Coordinates of C-alpha atoms and ligand atoms in Angstrom, one line a residue:
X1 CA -87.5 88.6 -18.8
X2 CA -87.4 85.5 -21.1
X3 CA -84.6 84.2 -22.5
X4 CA -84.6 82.4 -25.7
X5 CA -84.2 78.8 -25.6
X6 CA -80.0 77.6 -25.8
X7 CA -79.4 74.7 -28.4
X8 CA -76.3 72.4 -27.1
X9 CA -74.9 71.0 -31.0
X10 CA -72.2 68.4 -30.5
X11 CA -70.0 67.7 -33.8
X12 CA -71.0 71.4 -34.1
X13 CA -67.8 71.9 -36.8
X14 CA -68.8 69.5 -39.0
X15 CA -71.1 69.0 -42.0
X16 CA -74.4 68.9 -40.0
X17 CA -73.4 70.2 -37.1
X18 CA -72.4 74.0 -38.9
X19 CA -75.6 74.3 -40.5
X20 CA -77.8 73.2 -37.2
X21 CA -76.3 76.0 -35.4
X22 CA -76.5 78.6 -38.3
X23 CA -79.7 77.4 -38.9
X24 CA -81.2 77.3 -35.1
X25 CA -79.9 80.7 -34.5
X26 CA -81.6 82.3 -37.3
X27 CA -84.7 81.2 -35.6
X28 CA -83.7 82.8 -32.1
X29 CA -82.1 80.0 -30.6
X30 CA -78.8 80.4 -28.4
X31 CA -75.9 78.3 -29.2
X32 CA -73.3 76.2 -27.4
X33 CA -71.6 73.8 -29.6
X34 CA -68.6 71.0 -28.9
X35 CA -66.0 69.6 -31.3
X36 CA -62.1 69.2 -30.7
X37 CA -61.5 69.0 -34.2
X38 CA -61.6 65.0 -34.4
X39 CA -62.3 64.8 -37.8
X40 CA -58.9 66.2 -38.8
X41 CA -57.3 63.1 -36.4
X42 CA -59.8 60.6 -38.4
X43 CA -58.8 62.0 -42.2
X44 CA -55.8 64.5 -42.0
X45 CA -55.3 68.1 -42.5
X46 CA -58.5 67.4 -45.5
X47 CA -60.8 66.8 -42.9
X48 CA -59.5 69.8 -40.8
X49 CA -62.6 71.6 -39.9
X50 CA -60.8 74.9 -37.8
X51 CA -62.0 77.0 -41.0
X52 CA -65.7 76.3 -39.4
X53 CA -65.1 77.2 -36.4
X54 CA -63.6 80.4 -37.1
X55 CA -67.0 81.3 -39.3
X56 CA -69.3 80.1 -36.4
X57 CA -67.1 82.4 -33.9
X58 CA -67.4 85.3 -36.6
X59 CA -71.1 85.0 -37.6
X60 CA -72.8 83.5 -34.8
X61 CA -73.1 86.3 -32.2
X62 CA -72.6 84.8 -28.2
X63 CA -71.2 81.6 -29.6
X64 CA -70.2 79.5 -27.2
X65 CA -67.3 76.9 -28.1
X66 CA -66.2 73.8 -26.0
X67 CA -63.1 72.1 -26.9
X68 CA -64.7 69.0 -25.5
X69 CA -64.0 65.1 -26.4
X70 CA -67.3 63.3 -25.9
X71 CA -65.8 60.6 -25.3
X72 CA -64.8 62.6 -22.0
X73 CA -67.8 61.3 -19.7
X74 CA -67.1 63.5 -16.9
X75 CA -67.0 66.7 -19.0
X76 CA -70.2 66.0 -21.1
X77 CA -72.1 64.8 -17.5
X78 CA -70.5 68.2 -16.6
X79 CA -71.4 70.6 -19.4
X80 CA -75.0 69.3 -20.0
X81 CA -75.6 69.7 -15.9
X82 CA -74.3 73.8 -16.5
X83 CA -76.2 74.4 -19.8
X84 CA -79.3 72.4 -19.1
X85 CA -80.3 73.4 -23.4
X86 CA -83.9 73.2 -24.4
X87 CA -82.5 71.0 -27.2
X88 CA -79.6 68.7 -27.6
X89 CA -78.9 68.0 -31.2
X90 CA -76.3 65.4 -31.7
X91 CA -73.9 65.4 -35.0
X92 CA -70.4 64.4 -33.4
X93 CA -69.5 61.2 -35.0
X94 CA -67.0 59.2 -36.4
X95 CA -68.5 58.9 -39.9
X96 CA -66.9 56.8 -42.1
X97 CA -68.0 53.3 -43.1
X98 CA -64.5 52.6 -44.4
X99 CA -62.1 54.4 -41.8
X100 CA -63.8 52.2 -38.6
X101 CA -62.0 49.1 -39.4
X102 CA -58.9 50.3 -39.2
X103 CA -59.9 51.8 -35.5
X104 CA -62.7 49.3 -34.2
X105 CA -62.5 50.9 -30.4
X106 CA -62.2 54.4 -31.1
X107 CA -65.1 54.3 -33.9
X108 CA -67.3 52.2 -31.1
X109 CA -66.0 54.6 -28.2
X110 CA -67.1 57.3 -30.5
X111 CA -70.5 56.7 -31.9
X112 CA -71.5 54.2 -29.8
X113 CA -70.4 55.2 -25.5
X114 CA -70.4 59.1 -26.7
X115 CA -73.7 59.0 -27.4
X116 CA -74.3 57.1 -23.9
X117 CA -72.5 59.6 -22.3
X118 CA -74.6 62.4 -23.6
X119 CA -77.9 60.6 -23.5
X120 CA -77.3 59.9 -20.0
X121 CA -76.2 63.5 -18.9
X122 CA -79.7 64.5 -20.4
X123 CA -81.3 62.2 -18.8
X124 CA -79.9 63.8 -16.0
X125 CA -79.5 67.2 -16.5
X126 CA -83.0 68.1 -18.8
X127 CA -85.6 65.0 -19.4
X128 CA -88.1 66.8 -21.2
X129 CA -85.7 68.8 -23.8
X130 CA -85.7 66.7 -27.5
X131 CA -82.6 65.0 -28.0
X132 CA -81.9 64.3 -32.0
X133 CA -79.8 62.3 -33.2
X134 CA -78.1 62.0 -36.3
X135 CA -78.4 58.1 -37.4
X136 CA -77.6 56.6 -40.8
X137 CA -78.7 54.3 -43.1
X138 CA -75.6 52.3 -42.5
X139 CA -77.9 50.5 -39.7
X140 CA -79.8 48.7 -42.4
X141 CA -76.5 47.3 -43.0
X142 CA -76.5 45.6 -46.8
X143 CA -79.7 44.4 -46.0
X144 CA -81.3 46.7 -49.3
X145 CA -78.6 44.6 -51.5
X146 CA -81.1 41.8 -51.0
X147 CA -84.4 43.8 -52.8
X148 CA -84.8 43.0 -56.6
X149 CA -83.2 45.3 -58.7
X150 CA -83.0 46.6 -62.3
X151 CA -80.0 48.0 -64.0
X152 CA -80.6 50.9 -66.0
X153 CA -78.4 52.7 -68.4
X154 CA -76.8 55.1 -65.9
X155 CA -78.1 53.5 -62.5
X156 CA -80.1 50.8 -60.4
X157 CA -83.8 50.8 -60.1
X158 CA -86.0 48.8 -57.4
X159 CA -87.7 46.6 -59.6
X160 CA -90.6 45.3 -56.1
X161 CA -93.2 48.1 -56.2
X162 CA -93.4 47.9 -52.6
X163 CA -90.2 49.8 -52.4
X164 CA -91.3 52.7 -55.5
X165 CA -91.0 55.3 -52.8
X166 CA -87.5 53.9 -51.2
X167 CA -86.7 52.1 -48.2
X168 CA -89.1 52.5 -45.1
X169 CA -88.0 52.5 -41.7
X170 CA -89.5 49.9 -41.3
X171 CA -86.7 47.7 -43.3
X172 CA -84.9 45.3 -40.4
X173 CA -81.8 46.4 -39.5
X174 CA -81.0 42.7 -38.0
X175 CA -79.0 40.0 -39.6
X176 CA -76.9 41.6 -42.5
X177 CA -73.3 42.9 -42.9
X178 CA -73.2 46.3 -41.5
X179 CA -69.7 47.4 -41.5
X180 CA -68.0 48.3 -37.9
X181 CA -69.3 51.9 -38.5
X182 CA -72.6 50.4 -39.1
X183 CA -72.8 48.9 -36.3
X184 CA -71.1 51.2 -33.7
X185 CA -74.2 53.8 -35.2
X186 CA -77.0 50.7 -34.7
X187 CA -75.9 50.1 -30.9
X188 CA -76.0 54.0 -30.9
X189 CA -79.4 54.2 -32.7
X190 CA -81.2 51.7 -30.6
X191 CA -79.6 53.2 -27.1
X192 CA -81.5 57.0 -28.0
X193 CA -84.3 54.5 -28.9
X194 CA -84.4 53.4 -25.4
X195 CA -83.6 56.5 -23.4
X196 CA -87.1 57.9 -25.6
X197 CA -89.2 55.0 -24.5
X198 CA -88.0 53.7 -21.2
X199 CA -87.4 56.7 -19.4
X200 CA -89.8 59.2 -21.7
X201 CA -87.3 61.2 -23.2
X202 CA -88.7 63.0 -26.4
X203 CA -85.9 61.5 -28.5
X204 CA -85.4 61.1 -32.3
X205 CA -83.2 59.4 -34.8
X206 CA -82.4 60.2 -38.4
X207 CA -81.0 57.7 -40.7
X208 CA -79.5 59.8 -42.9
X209 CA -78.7 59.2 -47.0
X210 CA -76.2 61.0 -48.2
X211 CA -76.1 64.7 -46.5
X212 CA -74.2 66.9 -48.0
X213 CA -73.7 71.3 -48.4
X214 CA -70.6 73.3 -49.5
X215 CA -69.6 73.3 -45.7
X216 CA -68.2 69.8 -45.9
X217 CA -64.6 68.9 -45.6
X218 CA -65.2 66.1 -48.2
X219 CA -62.6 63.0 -48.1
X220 CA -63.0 60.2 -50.4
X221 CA -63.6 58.2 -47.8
X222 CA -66.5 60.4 -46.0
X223 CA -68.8 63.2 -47.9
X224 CA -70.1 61.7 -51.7
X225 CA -70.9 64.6 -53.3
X226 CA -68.4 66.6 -51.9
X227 CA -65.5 64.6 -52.7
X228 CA -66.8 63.9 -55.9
X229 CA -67.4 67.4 -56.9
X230 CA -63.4 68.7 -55.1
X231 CA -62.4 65.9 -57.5
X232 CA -63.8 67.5 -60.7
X233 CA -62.6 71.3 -60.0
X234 CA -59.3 69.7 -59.0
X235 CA -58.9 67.4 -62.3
X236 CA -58.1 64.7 -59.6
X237 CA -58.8 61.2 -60.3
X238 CA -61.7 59.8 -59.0
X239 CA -62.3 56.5 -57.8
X240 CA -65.6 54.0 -58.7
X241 CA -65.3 51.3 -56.1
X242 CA -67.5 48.2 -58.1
X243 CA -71.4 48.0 -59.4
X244 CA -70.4 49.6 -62.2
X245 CA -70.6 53.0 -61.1
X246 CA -74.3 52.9 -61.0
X247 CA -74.9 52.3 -57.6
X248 CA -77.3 55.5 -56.6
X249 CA -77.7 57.0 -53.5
X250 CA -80.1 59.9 -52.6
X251 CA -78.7 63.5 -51.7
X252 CA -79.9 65.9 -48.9
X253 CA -78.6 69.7 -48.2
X254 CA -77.4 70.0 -44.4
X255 CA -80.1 72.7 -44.8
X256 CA -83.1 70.5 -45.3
X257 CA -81.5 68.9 -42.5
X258 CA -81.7 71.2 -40.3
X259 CA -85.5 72.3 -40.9
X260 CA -86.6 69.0 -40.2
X261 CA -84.7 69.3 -36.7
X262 CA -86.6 72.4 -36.0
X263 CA -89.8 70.8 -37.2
X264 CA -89.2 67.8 -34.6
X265 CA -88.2 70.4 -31.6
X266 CA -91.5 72.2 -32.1
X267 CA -93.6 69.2 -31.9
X268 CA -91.2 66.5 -30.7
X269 CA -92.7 62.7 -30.1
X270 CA -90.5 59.8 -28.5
X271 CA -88.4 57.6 -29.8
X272 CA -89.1 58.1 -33.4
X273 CA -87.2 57.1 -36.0
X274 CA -86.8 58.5 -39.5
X275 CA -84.7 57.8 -43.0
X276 CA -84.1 61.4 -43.8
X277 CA -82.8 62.0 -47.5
X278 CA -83.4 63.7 -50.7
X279 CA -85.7 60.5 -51.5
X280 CA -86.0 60.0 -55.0
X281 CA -86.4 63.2 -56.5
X282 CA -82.7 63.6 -55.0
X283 CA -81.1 60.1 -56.2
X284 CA -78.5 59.9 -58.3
X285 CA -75.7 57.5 -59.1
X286 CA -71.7 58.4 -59.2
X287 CA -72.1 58.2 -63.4
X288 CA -75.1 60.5 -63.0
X289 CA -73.0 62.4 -60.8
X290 CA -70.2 62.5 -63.3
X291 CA -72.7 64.2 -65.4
X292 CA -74.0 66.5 -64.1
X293 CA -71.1 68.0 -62.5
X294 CA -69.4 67.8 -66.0
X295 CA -72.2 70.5 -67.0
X296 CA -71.8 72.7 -64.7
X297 CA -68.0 73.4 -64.0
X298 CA -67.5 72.2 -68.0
X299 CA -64.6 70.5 -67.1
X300 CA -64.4 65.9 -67.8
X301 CA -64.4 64.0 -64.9
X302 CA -61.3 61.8 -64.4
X303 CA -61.9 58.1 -63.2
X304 CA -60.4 54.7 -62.5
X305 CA -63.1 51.9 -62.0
X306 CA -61.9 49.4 -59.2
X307 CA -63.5 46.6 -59.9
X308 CA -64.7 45.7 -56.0
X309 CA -67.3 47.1 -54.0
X310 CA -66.8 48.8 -50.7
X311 CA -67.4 46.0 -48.5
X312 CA -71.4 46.0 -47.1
X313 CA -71.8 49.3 -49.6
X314 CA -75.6 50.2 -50.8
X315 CA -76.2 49.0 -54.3
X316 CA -79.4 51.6 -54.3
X317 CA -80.4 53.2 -51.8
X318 CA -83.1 56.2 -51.2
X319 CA -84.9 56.8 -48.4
X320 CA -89.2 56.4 -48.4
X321 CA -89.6 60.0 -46.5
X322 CA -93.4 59.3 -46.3
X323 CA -93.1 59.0 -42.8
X324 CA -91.3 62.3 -42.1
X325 CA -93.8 63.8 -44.5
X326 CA -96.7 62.5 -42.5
X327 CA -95.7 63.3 -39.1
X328 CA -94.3 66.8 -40.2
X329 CA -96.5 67.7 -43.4
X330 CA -94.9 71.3 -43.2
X331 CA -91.5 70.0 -44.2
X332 CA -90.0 68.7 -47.5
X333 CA -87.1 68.9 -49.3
X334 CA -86.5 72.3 -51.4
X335 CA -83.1 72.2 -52.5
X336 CA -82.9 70.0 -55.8
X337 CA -80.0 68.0 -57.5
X338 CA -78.3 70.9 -59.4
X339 CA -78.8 73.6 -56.6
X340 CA -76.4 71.6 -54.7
X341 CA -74.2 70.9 -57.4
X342 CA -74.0 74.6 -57.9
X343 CA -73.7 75.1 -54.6
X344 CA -71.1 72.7 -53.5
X345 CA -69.1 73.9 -56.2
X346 CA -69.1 77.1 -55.8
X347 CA -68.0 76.8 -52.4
X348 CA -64.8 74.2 -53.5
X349 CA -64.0 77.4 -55.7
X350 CA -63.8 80.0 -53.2
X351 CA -61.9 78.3 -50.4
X352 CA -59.5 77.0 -52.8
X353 CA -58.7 80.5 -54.0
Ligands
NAD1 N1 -72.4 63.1 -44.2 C1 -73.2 62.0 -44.5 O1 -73.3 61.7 -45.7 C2 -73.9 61.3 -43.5 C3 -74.8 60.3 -43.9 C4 -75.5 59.6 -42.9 C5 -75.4 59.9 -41.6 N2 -74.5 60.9 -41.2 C6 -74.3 61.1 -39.8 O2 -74.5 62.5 -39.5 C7 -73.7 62.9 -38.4 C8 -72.9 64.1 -38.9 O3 -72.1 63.8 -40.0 P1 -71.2 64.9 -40.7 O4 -71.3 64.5 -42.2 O5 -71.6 66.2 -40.3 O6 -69.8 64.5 -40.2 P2 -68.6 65.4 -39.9 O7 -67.4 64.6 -39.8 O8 -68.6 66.5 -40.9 O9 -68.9 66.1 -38.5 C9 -68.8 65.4 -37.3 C10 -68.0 66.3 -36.3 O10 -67.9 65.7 -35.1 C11 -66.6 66.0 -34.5 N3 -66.2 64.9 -33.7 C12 -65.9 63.6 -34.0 N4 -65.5 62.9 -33.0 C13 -65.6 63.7 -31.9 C14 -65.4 63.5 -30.5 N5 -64.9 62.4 -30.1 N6 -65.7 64.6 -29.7 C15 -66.1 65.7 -30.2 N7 -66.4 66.0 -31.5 C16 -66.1 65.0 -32.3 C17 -65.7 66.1 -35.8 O11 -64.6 66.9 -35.5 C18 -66.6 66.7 -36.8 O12 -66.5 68.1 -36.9 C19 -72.8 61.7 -38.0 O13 -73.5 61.0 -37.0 C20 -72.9 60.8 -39.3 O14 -72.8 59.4 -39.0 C21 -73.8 61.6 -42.1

């Protein structure tokens, strides 16, 4: 009798994490997830992410849940030696750009030695099962700041033609400010990297945009869109840290997310690397933003403009997905701009009710 192949999701409450395992077990797969809820200790009862848990327990049949700190080394070394998953897909993170300065050794212990920790236990426990990784753009650091530019009415443009299609992976991500968070998720980066090509290990990163899906717990100092959007239905003010609220970012739903995960565990290569975002079909900036959610719910957008960047923050950014697209031509991104507007807002409106 065959069994059908378990996926081990760490962070498995949060953004990226929820959808992998919804998504994964619509296509047969098993699931064993682990979060202890850190993102509540990171941003307060917002960021409380229980209310996912108890729809994984209730939709996802056999579910298993482990209340599990990866920062635990013992119990990760542990619990990927028992499961031994034919994938390991890893979302558990402290996410915020902002937040890590204020807690340099958790965010490094975090991002940087939890992702040792479980690298090494699959080293250990299953070599040959594709380990992804959920990276971020953040490892460019500011380094895009430096491209020419061109302001626009609403947004930022790249102005070099080399960089029409957005930023390449194969931008450095040496020498520029990166942010703590940046940096904790570069050391984090290069380690799955190296467990793909020094000991073989069919590993992937994915420098992510802006990922977003009406199952975040947006802050305002973690989840764009998602903040952005609470703001609006809310009438709360929202705040435009500097470049004139045109600095643009590109927007992908956890779902597109996801398929490209499954794409990679079907045919899985080593130590790739990837900028995975809505590209620029998905890029918007906030005052773009400000419009569009304005048309859907009908309601004005309330703002303050703070006239300071977010220290090391993108000026434009979208990601070049001509790689992704290459290596996995079956995959692209379906869900548009105002599908995830809807979306997201949709979802504010019912868990507020
Ligand atoms: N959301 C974005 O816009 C974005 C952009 C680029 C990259 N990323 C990356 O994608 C990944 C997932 O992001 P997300 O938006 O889903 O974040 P999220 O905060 O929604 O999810 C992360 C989950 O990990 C859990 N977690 C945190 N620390 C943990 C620990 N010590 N032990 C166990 N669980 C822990 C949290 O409780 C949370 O549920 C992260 O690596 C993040 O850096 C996110």
């Amino acid at each position: 009798m065959t069994t059908s192949p378990l996926a081990l999701v760490t962070g498995s409450c949060g953004l990226i994490g929820s959808e992998v395992c919804a998504y994964f077990h619509r296509f047969g797969f098993r699931i064993a997830g682990f979060d202890n809820n850190q993102r509540a200790a990171f941003f307060g009862p917002e960021g409380d992410t229980s209310w996912v848990l108890a729809r994984l327990r209730a939709e996802i049949p056999g579910y298993s849940h482990h209340n599990i700190d990866i920062r635990d080394r013992e119990a990760i070394l542990h619990l990927v030696a028992e499961l031994k998953p034919a994938a390991i897909i890893h979302t558990a993170a402290q996410p915020s750009h902002d937040r890590a300065a204020s807690m340099p050794f958790v965010d490094f212990e975090v991002n940087a030695m939890g992702t040792l920790n479980l690298l090494e236990a699959a080293r250990q426990a299953c070599p040959e099962s594709p380990f992804i990784h959920m990276s971020t753009n953040k490892v460019y650091g500011d380094r895009p700041n430096d491209l020419r530019l061109r302001e626009l009415d609403s947004r930022w443009e790249f102005d070099d033609p080399a960089f029409a299609e957005g930023i390449p992976e194969t931008l450095s991500i040496d020498q520029s400010k990166h942010s703590l968070f940046g940096a904790s998720k570069a050391a984090s980066d290069l380690l799955v990297q190296e467990y793909g090509r020094y000991f073989g290990i069919p590993t992937c990163c994915l420098r992510g945009g802006c990922l977003t899906g009406p199952n975040h717990s947006g802050v305002e100092l973690h989840g764009f869109l998602s903040y952005l959007i609470k703001c609006n239905l809310e009438g709360r003010e929202y705040r435009i840290y500097g470049y004139k609220g045109k600095q643009v970012r590109d927007n992908i739903h956890a779902e597109d997310v996801a398929r490209f995960m499954h794409e990679f565990y079907k045919a899985p290569r080593v130590a790739e690397v990837y900028n995975l975002g809505g590209g620029k079909g998905n890029s918007c900036s906030i005052l773009d933003a400000f419009r569009m959610i304005e048309s859907i719910t009908g309601k004005k957008m309330r703002s303050c403009y703070v006239d300071e960047n977010r220290i090391g923050d993108h000026i434009c950014y979208y990601s070049d997905l001509r790689k992704m697209k290459a290596h996995y031509p079956l995959w692209s991104v379906t869900r548009g701009l105002p599908h995830i507007f809807s979306e997201i807002a949709s979802g504010w409106a019912v868990r507020s009710r």
